[in-house]
Amino acid sequence: MDLLHATVSVEQQIQQTAKHGVYVCPPKTARSHRTVPLPRMAVDAMKAHLRDFPADGPEGWIFTAPQGGPVVYTHFMDGSWRPACAKVGIAKGTGPHALRHHYASLLIKHGESVKTVSERLGHTNAAMTLNIYTHLWPDSEERTRAAVDKAYADQSANAQPQVDEAA
């Protein structure tokens, strides 16, 4: 995390399996390695968190389990996520992955391109992003009309288009 430049680099992930327990490994795909810009509110929240709970050196965990080390998913879900969701009225059964969809939806709503959304989410390609989120991009009927009207607006108002009578 680079708070000075307001970015977070995704270089590893935490996995939890019954066989191996909790461990750190590389992200799923090459595209999963990425740098994501952080909004000012996230930078401010991270600064406050690190002030109250300093990381144990540059390689230390930012969020830790009560006994230290990485947060175990099941403990996080039972001890933090579900109580927080209940407190603010988020539907039971909503998981943390919903935050990823919310983030993508916000980017789309505020005009980000499919390429940008794909890069931020670490999708393999833009087609993957479109397969999931295409319904969220606004219909562009009015923009296409306006584009054609603007392209021909320089023509004289008196000029009549030539129309083929056979058409």
GROMACS .gro file of N, CA, C and O in nm, residues 13-128:
model
  464
   13GLN      N    1  -0.214  -1.288  -0.238
   13GLN     CA    2  -0.345  -1.308  -0.179
   13GLN      C    3  -0.333  -1.407  -0.065
   13GLN      O    4  -0.237  -1.482  -0.057
   14ILE      N    5  -0.432  -1.405   0.021
   14ILE     CA    6  -0.437  -1.502   0.130
   14ILE      C    7  -0.537  -1.610   0.091
   14ILE      O    8  -0.647  -1.580   0.045
   15GLN      N    9  -0.497  -1.733   0.106
   15GLN     CA   10  -0.585  -1.846   0.081
   15GLN      C   11  -0.605  -1.921   0.212
   15GLN      O   12  -0.519  -1.920   0.300
   16GLN      N   13  -0.718  -1.987   0.222
   16GLN     CA   14  -0.747  -2.070   0.340
   16GLN      C   15  -0.809  -2.200   0.291
   16GLN      O   16  -0.911  -2.198   0.223
   17THR      N   17  -0.743  -2.309   0.322
   17THR     CA   18  -0.797  -2.440   0.285
   17THR      C   19  -0.790  -2.532   0.407
   17THR      O   20  -0.711  -2.510   0.499
   18ALA      N   21  -0.872  -2.633   0.406
   18ALA     CA   22  -0.872  -2.729   0.517
   18ALA      C   23  -0.738  -2.801   0.524
   18ALA      O   24  -0.685  -2.827   0.631
   19LYS      N   25  -0.679  -2.829   0.409
   19LYS     CA   26  -0.555  -2.905   0.404
   19LYS      C   27  -0.432  -2.821   0.445
   19LYS      O   28  -0.345  -2.869   0.516
   20HIS      N   29  -0.427  -2.694   0.399
   20HIS     CA   30  -0.308  -2.612   0.420
   20HIS      C   31  -0.327  -2.499   0.521
   20HIS      O   32  -0.233  -2.427   0.550
   21GLY      N   33  -0.446  -2.480   0.572
   21GLY     CA   34  -0.470  -2.368   0.664
   21GLY      C   35  -0.465  -2.235   0.591
   21GLY      O   36  -0.502  -2.226   0.474
   22VAL      N   37  -0.417  -2.131   0.659
   22VAL     CA   38  -0.408  -1.998   0.600
   22VAL      C   39  -0.266  -1.976   0.550
   22VAL      O   40  -0.169  -1.998   0.622
   23TYR      N   41  -0.254  -1.934   0.423
   23TYR     CA   42  -0.121  -1.912   0.367
   23TYR      C   43  -0.127  -1.802   0.261
   23TYR      O   44  -0.233  -1.769   0.208
   24VAL      N   45  -0.013  -1.743   0.232
   24VAL     CA   46   0.000  -1.637   0.132
   24VAL      C   47   0.050  -1.700   0.002
   24VAL      O   48   0.139  -1.786   0.004
   25CYS      N   49  -0.010  -1.658  -0.109
   25CYS     CA   50   0.031  -1.710  -0.239
   25CYS      C   51   0.011  -1.601  -0.344
   25CYS      O   52  -0.048  -1.497  -0.315
   26PRO      N   53   0.059  -1.623  -0.465
   26PRO     CA   54   0.039  -1.523  -0.571
   26PRO      C   55  -0.109  -1.514  -0.609
   26PRO      O   56  -0.185  -1.608  -0.587
   27PRO      N   57  -0.149  -1.402  -0.668
   27PRO     CA   58  -0.286  -1.392  -0.719
   27PRO      C   59  -0.313  -1.498  -0.825
   27PRO      O   60  -0.220  -1.558  -0.880
   28LYS      N   61  -0.442  -1.519  -0.856
   28LYS     CA   62  -0.484  -1.626  -0.945
   28LYS      C   63  -0.421  -1.619  -1.085
   28LYS      O   64  -0.382  -1.719  -1.141
   29THR      N   65  -0.419  -1.499  -1.144
   29THR     CA   66  -0.371  -1.486  -1.282
   29THR      C   67  -0.269  -1.373  -1.292
   29THR      O   68  -0.256  -1.292  -1.200
   30ALA      N   69  -0.203  -1.365  -1.406
   30ALA     CA   70  -0.107  -1.256  -1.429
   30ALA      C   71  -0.177  -1.121  -1.425
   30ALA      O   72  -0.123  -1.023  -1.375
   31ARG      N   73  -0.300  -1.115  -1.477
   31ARG     CA   74  -0.375  -0.989  -1.477
   31ARG      C   75  -0.421  -0.949  -1.337
   31ARG      O   76  -0.454  -0.834  -1.313
   32SER      N   77  -0.423  -1.046  -1.246
   32SER     CA   78  -0.462  -1.014  -1.109
   32SER      C   79  -0.359  -0.925  -1.040
   32SER      O   80  -0.392  -0.854  -0.947
   33HIS      N   81  -0.234  -0.930  -1.086
   33HIS     CA   82  -0.132  -0.838  -1.035
   33HIS      C   83  -0.165  -0.701  -1.093
   33HIS      O   84  -0.167  -0.684  -1.215
   34ARG      N   85  -0.192  -0.604  -1.006
   34ARG     CA   86  -0.232  -0.473  -1.056
   34ARG      C   87  -0.213  -0.369  -0.947
   34ARG      O   88  -0.196  -0.401  -0.830
   35THR      N   89  -0.219  -0.243  -0.988
   35THR     CA   90  -0.216  -0.131  -0.894
   35THR      C   91  -0.350  -0.060  -0.906
   35THR      O   92  -0.394  -0.026  -1.016
   36VAL      N   93  -0.414  -0.041  -0.793
   36VAL     CA   94  -0.548   0.018  -0.790
   36VAL      C   95  -0.541   0.153  -0.719
   36VAL      O   96  -0.484   0.161  -0.609
   37PRO      N   97  -0.595   0.259  -0.780
   37PRO     CA   98  -0.596   0.388  -0.712
   37PRO      C   99  -0.694   0.385  -0.595
   37PRO      O  100  -0.803   0.328  -0.605
   38LEU      N  101  -0.654   0.444  -0.485
   38LEU     CA  102  -0.739   0.450  -0.366
   38LEU      C  103  -0.809   0.585  -0.360
   38LEU      O  104  -0.746   0.689  -0.379
   39PRO      N  105  -0.938   0.586  -0.331
   39PRO     CA  106  -1.007   0.714  -0.310
   39PRO      C  107  -0.956   0.780  -0.182
   39PRO      O  108  -0.905   0.712  -0.092
   40ARG      N  109  -0.970   0.909  -0.174
   40ARG     CA  110  -0.923   0.985  -0.058
   40ARG      C  111  -0.980   0.929   0.072
   40ARG      O  112  -0.910   0.918   0.172
   41MET      N  113  -1.107   0.890   0.071
   41MET     CA  114  -1.169   0.838   0.194
   41MET      C  115  -1.099   0.711   0.242
   41MET      O  116  -1.086   0.689   0.361
   42ALA      N  117  -1.053   0.626   0.149
   42ALA     CA  118  -0.982   0.503   0.187
   42ALA      C  119  -0.844   0.536   0.242
   42ALA      O  120  -0.799   0.475   0.340
   43VAL      N  121  -0.777   0.632   0.181
   43VAL     CA  122  -0.645   0.674   0.230
   43VAL      C  123  -0.658   0.728   0.372
   43VAL      O  124  -0.580   0.692   0.461
   44ASP      N  125  -0.757   0.814   0.394
   44ASP     CA  126  -0.777   0.870   0.527
   44ASP      C  127  -0.810   0.762   0.630
   44ASP      O  128  -0.758   0.763   0.741
   45ALA      N  129  -0.894   0.665   0.591
   45ALA     CA  130  -0.929   0.556   0.682
   45ALA      C  131  -0.807   0.469   0.713
   45ALA      O  132  -0.787   0.428   0.828
   46MET      N  133  -0.723   0.443   0.612
   46MET     CA  134  -0.604   0.362   0.635
   46MET      C  135  -0.504   0.434   0.724
   46MET      O  136  -0.441   0.373   0.811
   47LYS      N  137  -0.489   0.565   0.705
   47LYS     CA  138  -0.399   0.642   0.790
   47LYS      C  139  -0.446   0.635   0.935
   47LYS      O  140  -0.364   0.616   1.027
   48ALA      N  141  -0.574   0.651   0.957
   48ALA     CA  142  -0.629   0.643   1.094
   48ALA      C  143  -0.609   0.504   1.152
   48ALA      O  144  -0.571   0.488   1.268
   49HIS      N  145  -0.634   0.401   1.072
   49HIS     CA  146  -0.617   0.263   1.118
   49HIS      C  147  -0.470   0.237   1.156
   49HIS      O  148  -0.443   0.181   1.263
   50LEU      N  149  -0.378   0.277   1.069
   50LEU     CA  150  -0.237   0.254   1.095
   50LEU      C  151  -0.185   0.337   1.212
   50LEU      O  152  -0.091   0.296   1.280
   51ARG      N  153  -0.245   0.451   1.236
   51ARG     CA  154  -0.209   0.531   1.353
   51ARG      C  155  -0.249   0.456   1.481
   51ARG      O  156  -0.175   0.451   1.578
   52ASP      N  157  -0.368   0.397   1.479
   52ASP     CA  158  -0.419   0.325   1.597
   52ASP      C  159  -0.363   0.183   1.609
   52ASP      O  160  -0.349   0.131   1.719
   53PHE      N  161  -0.334   0.121   1.495
   53PHE     CA  162  -0.285  -0.017   1.492
   53PHE      C  163  -0.167  -0.026   1.394
   53PHE      O  164  -0.183  -0.076   1.282
   54PRO      N  165  -0.049   0.021   1.434
   54PRO     CA  166   0.065   0.021   1.342
   54PRO      C  167   0.101  -0.119   1.293
   54PRO      O  168   0.094  -0.215   1.370
   55ALA      N  169   0.137  -0.128   1.165
   55ALA     CA  170   0.183  -0.255   1.109
   55ALA      C  171   0.320  -0.287   1.167
   55ALA      O  172   0.396  -0.197   1.201
   56ASP      N  173   0.350  -0.414   1.177
   56ASP     CA  174   0.478  -0.460   1.232
   56ASP      C  175   0.583  -0.459   1.121
   56ASP      O  176   0.620  -0.564   1.069
   57GLY      N  177   0.627  -0.341   1.081
   57GLY     CA  178   0.728  -0.327   0.975
   57GLY      C  179   0.665  -0.326   0.837
   57GLY      O  180   0.545  -0.347   0.820
   58PRO      N  181   0.747  -0.303   0.733
   58PRO     CA  182   0.695  -0.292   0.597
   58PRO      C  183   0.632  -0.421   0.544
   58PRO      O  184   0.548  -0.417   0.456
   59GLU      N  185   0.669  -0.534   0.597
   59GLU     CA  186   0.612  -0.662   0.554
   59GLU      C  187   0.504  -0.712   0.650
   59GLU      O  188   0.451  -0.821   0.632
   60GLY      N  189   0.472  -0.629   0.750
   60GLY     CA  190   0.373  -0.671   0.850
   60GLY      C  191   0.231  -0.664   0.797
   60GLY      O  192   0.202  -0.599   0.696
   61TRP      N  193   0.143  -0.732   0.866
   61TRP     CA  194   0.001  -0.734   0.829
   61TRP      C  195  -0.063  -0.602   0.868
   61TRP      O  196  -0.039  -0.550   0.977
   62ILE      N  197  -0.148  -0.549   0.781
   62ILE     CA  198  -0.222  -0.426   0.812
   62ILE      C  199  -0.342  -0.459   0.899
   62ILE      O  200  -0.373  -0.386   0.992
   63PHE      N  201  -0.407  -0.569   0.869
   63PHE     CA  202  -0.519  -0.617   0.950
   63PHE      C  203  -0.477  -0.752   1.007
   63PHE      O  204  -0.435  -0.840   0.932
   64THR      N  205  -0.489  -0.767   1.137
   64THR     CA  206  -0.443  -0.890   1.201
   64THR      C  207  -0.552  -0.955   1.283
   64THR      O  208  -0.647  -0.889   1.328
   65ALA      N  209  -0.535  -1.083   1.303
   65ALA     CA  210  -0.622  -1.157   1.394
   65ALA      C  211  -0.587  -1.114   1.537
   65ALA      O  212  -0.477  -1.064   1.562
   66PRO      N  213  -0.678  -1.132   1.632
   66PRO     CA  214  -0.649  -1.094   1.771
   66PRO      C  215  -0.520  -1.155   1.826
   66PRO      O  216  -0.447  -1.092   1.901
   67GLN      N  217  -0.486  -1.278   1.784
   67GLN     CA  218  -0.365  -1.343   1.831
   67GLN      C  219  -0.245  -1.311   1.741
   67GLN      O  220  -0.137  -1.364   1.761
   68GLY      N  221  -0.263  -1.223   1.641
   68GLY     CA  222  -0.157  -1.189   1.547
   68GLY      C  223  -0.170  -1.271   1.420
   68GLY      O  224  -0.246  -1.365   1.413
   69GLY      N  225  -0.094  -1.233   1.321
   69GLY     CA  226  -0.098  -1.306   1.194
   69GLY      C  227  -0.219  -1.269   1.111
   69GLY      O  228  -0.296  -1.178   1.146
   70PRO      N  229  -0.239  -1.339   1.000
   70PRO     CA  230  -0.349  -1.305   0.909
   70PRO      C  231  -0.487  -1.334   0.970
   70PRO      O  232  -0.500  -1.418   1.059
   71VAL      N  233  -0.583  -1.263   0.919
   71VAL     CA  234  -0.722  -1.282   0.963
   71VAL      C  235  -0.776  -1.408   0.894
   71VAL      O  236  -0.768  -1.421   0.773
   72VAL      N  237  -0.828  -1.500   0.972
   72VAL     CA  238  -0.889  -1.621   0.918
   72VAL      C  239  -1.031  -1.587   0.871
   72VAL      O  240  -1.107  -1.523   0.943
   73TYR      N  241  -1.063  -1.628   0.749
   73TYR     CA  242  -1.189  -1.592   0.686
   73TYR      C  243  -1.310  -1.623   0.774
   73TYR      O  244  -1.398  -1.538   0.792
   74THR      N  245  -1.317  -1.742   0.828
   74THR     CA  246  -1.434  -1.780   0.908
   74THR      C  247  -1.447  -1.692   1.032
   74THR      O  248  -1.557  -1.652   1.069
   75HIS      N  249  -1.334  -1.659   1.095
   75HIS     CA  250  -1.340  -1.570   1.212
   75HIS      C  251  -1.380  -1.429   1.173
   75HIS      O  252  -1.455  -1.362   1.244
   76PHE      N  253  -1.332  -1.384   1.058
   76PHE     CA  254  -1.369  -1.252   1.008
   76PHE      C  255  -1.519  -1.247   0.981
   76PHE      O  256  -1.587  -1.151   1.019
   77MET      N  257  -1.571  -1.349   0.914
   77MET     CA  258  -1.713  -1.351   0.879
   77MET      C  259  -1.800  -1.350   1.005
   77MET      O  260  -1.895  -1.273   1.014
   78ASP      N  261  -1.767  -1.436   1.101
   78ASP     CA  262  -1.848  -1.447   1.223
   78ASP      C  263  -1.828  -1.330   1.318
   78ASP      O  264  -1.923  -1.282   1.379
   79GLY      N  265  -1.704  -1.283   1.329
   79GLY     CA  266  -1.674  -1.181   1.430
   79GLY      C  267  -1.687  -1.039   1.383
   79GLY      O  268  -1.709  -0.949   1.465
   80SER      N  269  -1.677  -1.015   1.253
   80SER     CA  270  -1.679  -0.877   1.204
   80SER      C  271  -1.782  -0.853   1.095
   80SER      O  272  -1.866  -0.765   1.105
   81TRP      N  273  -1.773  -0.931   0.986
   81TRP     CA  274  -1.856  -0.904   0.868
   81TRP      C  275  -2.006  -0.914   0.897
   81TRP      O  276  -2.080  -0.819   0.873
   82ARG      N  277  -2.050  -1.029   0.944
   82ARG     CA  278  -2.194  -1.048   0.965
   82ARG      C  279  -2.251  -0.951   1.068
   82ARG      O  280  -2.358  -0.893   1.046
   83PRO      N  281  -2.182  -0.926   1.182
   83PRO     CA  282  -2.235  -0.826   1.276
   83PRO      C  283  -2.241  -0.686   1.215
   83PRO      O  284  -2.337  -0.613   1.237
   84ALA      N  285  -2.140  -0.650   1.135
   84ALA     CA  286  -2.141  -0.517   1.072
   84ALA      C  287  -2.256  -0.506   0.971
   84ALA      O  288  -2.326  -0.404   0.966
   85CYS      N  289  -2.278  -0.610   0.894
   85CYS     CA  290  -2.389  -0.610   0.796
   85CYS      C  291  -2.523  -0.598   0.868
   85CYS      O  292  -2.610  -0.520   0.825
   86ALA      N  293  -2.540  -0.674   0.974
   86ALA     CA  294  -2.666  -0.668   1.050
   86ALA      C  295  -2.688  -0.528   1.107
   86ALA      O  296  -2.800  -0.476   1.104
   87LYS      N  297  -2.582  -0.467   1.155
   87LYS     CA  298  -2.593  -0.334   1.216
   87LYS      C  299  -2.639  -0.228   1.117
   87LYS      O  300  -2.715  -0.138   1.152
   88VAL      N  301  -2.595  -0.237   0.991
   88VAL     CA  302  -2.630  -0.134   0.892
   88VAL      C  303  -2.742  -0.177   0.797
   88VAL      O  304  -2.776  -0.105   0.704
   89GLY      N  305  -2.799  -0.296   0.822
   89GLY     CA  306  -2.915  -0.338   0.744
   89GLY      C  307  -2.883  -0.402   0.610
   89GLY      O  308  -2.969  -0.406   0.522
   90ILE      N  309  -2.763  -0.454   0.591
   90ILE     CA  310  -2.730  -0.527   0.468
   90ILE      C  311  -2.789  -0.666   0.479
   90ILE      O  312  -2.782  -0.730   0.583
   91ALA      N  313  -2.848  -0.711   0.370
   91ALA     CA  314  -2.919  -0.839   0.368
   91ALA      C  315  -2.831  -0.955   0.416
   91ALA      O  316  -2.714  -0.965   0.379
   92LYS      N  317  -2.891  -1.040   0.498
   92LYS     CA  318  -2.823  -1.160   0.547
   92LYS      C  319  -2.779  -1.244   0.427
   92LYS      O  320  -2.852  -1.258   0.330
   93GLY      N  321  -2.661  -1.299   0.434
   93GLY     CA  322  -2.609  -1.379   0.324
   93GLY      C  323  -2.522  -1.302   0.226
   93GLY      O  324  -2.462  -1.361   0.138
   94THR      N  325  -2.518  -1.170   0.241
   94THR     CA  326  -2.432  -1.089   0.155
   94THR      C  327  -2.288  -1.107   0.200
   94THR      O  328  -2.257  -1.087   0.318
   95GLY      N  329  -2.202  -1.145   0.109
   95GLY     CA  330  -2.062  -1.169   0.143
   95GLY      C  331  -1.971  -1.054   0.100
   95GLY      O  332  -2.014  -0.963   0.029
   96PRO      N  333  -1.846  -1.059   0.141
   96PRO     CA  334  -1.751  -0.954   0.105
   96PRO      C  335  -1.731  -0.936  -0.045
   96PRO      O  336  -1.696  -0.829  -0.091
   97HIS      N  337  -1.753  -1.043  -0.123
   97HIS     CA  338  -1.738  -1.032  -0.269
   97HIS      C  339  -1.836  -0.929  -0.326
   97HIS      O  340  -1.810  -0.872  -0.433
   98ALA      N  341  -1.944  -0.902  -0.255
   98ALA     CA  342  -2.040  -0.800  -0.299
   98ALA      C  343  -1.973  -0.663  -0.306
   98ALA      O  344  -2.015  -0.579  -0.387
   99LEU      N  345  -1.870  -0.640  -0.226
   99LEU     CA  346  -1.798  -0.512  -0.231
   99LEU      C  347  -1.729  -0.495  -0.366
   99LEU      O  348  -1.721  -0.384  -0.419
  100ARG      N  349  -1.681  -0.603  -0.420
  100ARG     CA  350  -1.616  -0.599  -0.552
  100ARG      C  351  -1.718  -0.559  -0.658
  100ARG      O  352  -1.689  -0.474  -0.743
  101HIS      N  353  -1.837  -0.617  -0.653
  101HIS     CA  354  -1.942  -0.582  -0.749
  101HIS      C  355  -1.987  -0.438  -0.728
  101HIS      O  356  -2.014  -0.366  -0.825
  102HIS      N  357  -1.995  -0.395  -0.605
  102HIS     CA  358  -2.033  -0.257  -0.576
  102HIS      C  359  -1.930  -0.160  -0.635
  102HIS      O  360  -1.966  -0.060  -0.698
  103TYR      N  361  -1.802  -0.190  -0.617
  103TYR     CA  362  -1.695  -0.108  -0.671
  103TYR      C  363  -1.706  -0.100  -0.823
  103TYR      O  364  -1.702   0.010  -0.881
  104ALA      N  365  -1.724  -0.213  -0.889
  104ALA     CA  366  -1.738  -0.214  -1.035
  104ALA      C  367  -1.859  -0.132  -1.077
  104ALA      O  368  -1.852  -0.053  -1.172
  105SER      N  369  -1.969  -0.147  -1.006
  105SER     CA  370  -2.092  -0.073  -1.039
  105SER      C  371  -2.072   0.078  -1.026
  105SER      O  372  -2.121   0.155  -1.109
  106LEU      N  373  -2.000   0.119  -0.922
  106LEU     CA  374  -1.972   0.262  -0.904
  106LEU      C  375  -1.887   0.317  -1.018
  106LEU      O  376  -1.912   0.426  -1.070
  107LEU      N  377  -1.784   0.241  -1.057
  107LEU     CA  378  -1.698   0.286  -1.166
  107LEU      C  379  -1.779   0.302  -1.295
  107LEU      O  380  -1.765   0.402  -1.366
  108ILE      N  381  -1.865   0.206  -1.324
  108ILE     CA  382  -1.947   0.210  -1.444
  108ILE      C  383  -2.045   0.328  -1.438
  108ILE      O  384  -2.057   0.405  -1.533
  109LYS      N  385  -2.111   0.344  -1.325
  109LYS     CA  386  -2.209   0.453  -1.308
  109LYS      C  387  -2.146   0.590  -1.331
  109LYS      O  388  -2.209   0.681  -1.381
  110HIS      N  389  -2.019   0.601  -1.294
  110HIS     CA  390  -1.951   0.730  -1.306
  110HIS      C  391  -1.867   0.742  -1.433
  110HIS      O  392  -1.778   0.826  -1.440
  111GLY      N  393  -1.897   0.658  -1.532
  111GLY     CA  394  -1.844   0.677  -1.666
  111GLY      C  395  -1.712   0.611  -1.699
  111GLY      O  396  -1.653   0.640  -1.804
  112GLU      N  397  -1.662   0.522  -1.614
  112GLU     CA  398  -1.536   0.455  -1.647
  112GLU      C  399  -1.558   0.357  -1.763
  112GLU      O  400  -1.664   0.298  -1.776
  113SER      N  401  -1.455   0.342  -1.844
  113SER     CA  402  -1.462   0.253  -1.959
  113SER      C  403  -1.454   0.107  -1.915
  113SER      O  404  -1.408   0.077  -1.805
  114VAL      N  405  -1.493   0.019  -2.006
  114VAL     CA  406  -1.483  -0.124  -1.977
  114VAL      C  407  -1.337  -0.163  -1.956
  114VAL      O  408  -1.306  -0.247  -1.871
  115LYS      N  409  -1.246  -0.100  -2.028
  115LYS     CA  410  -1.103  -0.129  -2.012
  115LYS      C  411  -1.057  -0.095  -1.871
  115LYS      O  412  -0.988  -0.175  -1.806
  116THR      N  413  -1.095   0.021  -1.821
  116THR     CA  414  -1.054   0.062  -1.687
  116THR      C  415  -1.114  -0.029  -1.581
  116THR      O  416  -1.044  -0.074  -1.489
  117VAL      N  417  -1.243  -0.059  -1.592
  117VAL     CA  418  -1.307  -0.147  -1.494
  117VAL      C  419  -1.239  -0.284  -1.495
  117VAL      O  420  -1.210  -0.340  -1.389
  118SER      N  421  -1.211  -0.336  -1.613
  118SER     CA  422  -1.144  -0.465  -1.626
  118SER      C  423  -1.008  -0.464  -1.557
  118SER      O  424  -0.973  -0.557  -1.485
  119GLU      N  425  -0.931  -0.357  -1.578
  119GLU     CA  426  -0.798  -0.346  -1.516
  119GLU      C  427  -0.809  -0.336  -1.364
  119GLU      O  428  -0.732  -0.400  -1.292
  120ARG      N  429  -0.902  -0.257  -1.314
  120ARG     CA  430  -0.915  -0.241  -1.169
  120ARG      C  431  -0.953  -0.371  -1.101
  120ARG      O  432  -0.910  -0.402  -0.991
  121LEU      N  433  -1.037  -0.451  -1.167
  121LEU     CA  434  -1.082  -0.577  -1.109
  121LEU      C  435  -0.984  -0.691  -1.133
  121LEU      O  436  -0.998  -0.798  -1.074
  122GLY      N  437  -0.887  -0.669  -1.221
  122GLY     CA  438  -0.790  -0.774  -1.251
  122GLY      C  439  -0.848  -0.885  -1.337
  122GLY      O  440  -0.800  -0.998  -1.332
  123HIS      N  441  -0.947  -0.851  -1.419
  123HIS     CA  442  -1.005  -0.951  -1.509
  123HIS      C  443  -0.904  -0.987  -1.618
  123HIS      O  444  -0.820  -0.905  -1.656
  124THR      N  445  -0.918  -1.106  -1.672
  124THR     CA  446  -0.830  -1.155  -1.778
  124THR      C  447  -0.835  -1.065  -1.900
  124THR      O  448  -0.735  -1.038  -1.964
  125ASN      N  449  -0.956  -1.016  -1.932
  125ASN     CA  450  -0.973  -0.925  -2.046
  125ASN      C  451  -1.105  -0.850  -2.030
  125ASN      O  452  -1.186  -0.882  -1.942
  126ALA      N  453  -1.125  -0.751  -2.116
  126ALA     CA  454  -1.246  -0.669  -2.109
  126ALA      C  455  -1.372  -0.750  -2.139
  126ALA      O  456  -1.479  -0.719  -2.088
  127ALA      N  457  -1.358  -0.854  -2.220
  127ALA     CA  458  -1.475  -0.938  -2.252
  127ALA      C  459  -1.531  -1.001  -2.125
  127ALA      O  460  -1.653  -1.012  -2.109
  128MET      N  461  -1.444  -1.042  -2.036
  128MET     CA  462  -1.489  -1.101  -1.909
  128MET      C  463  -1.571  -0.998  -1.830
  128MET      O  464  -1.676  -1.029  -1.775
   0.00000   0.00000   0.00000
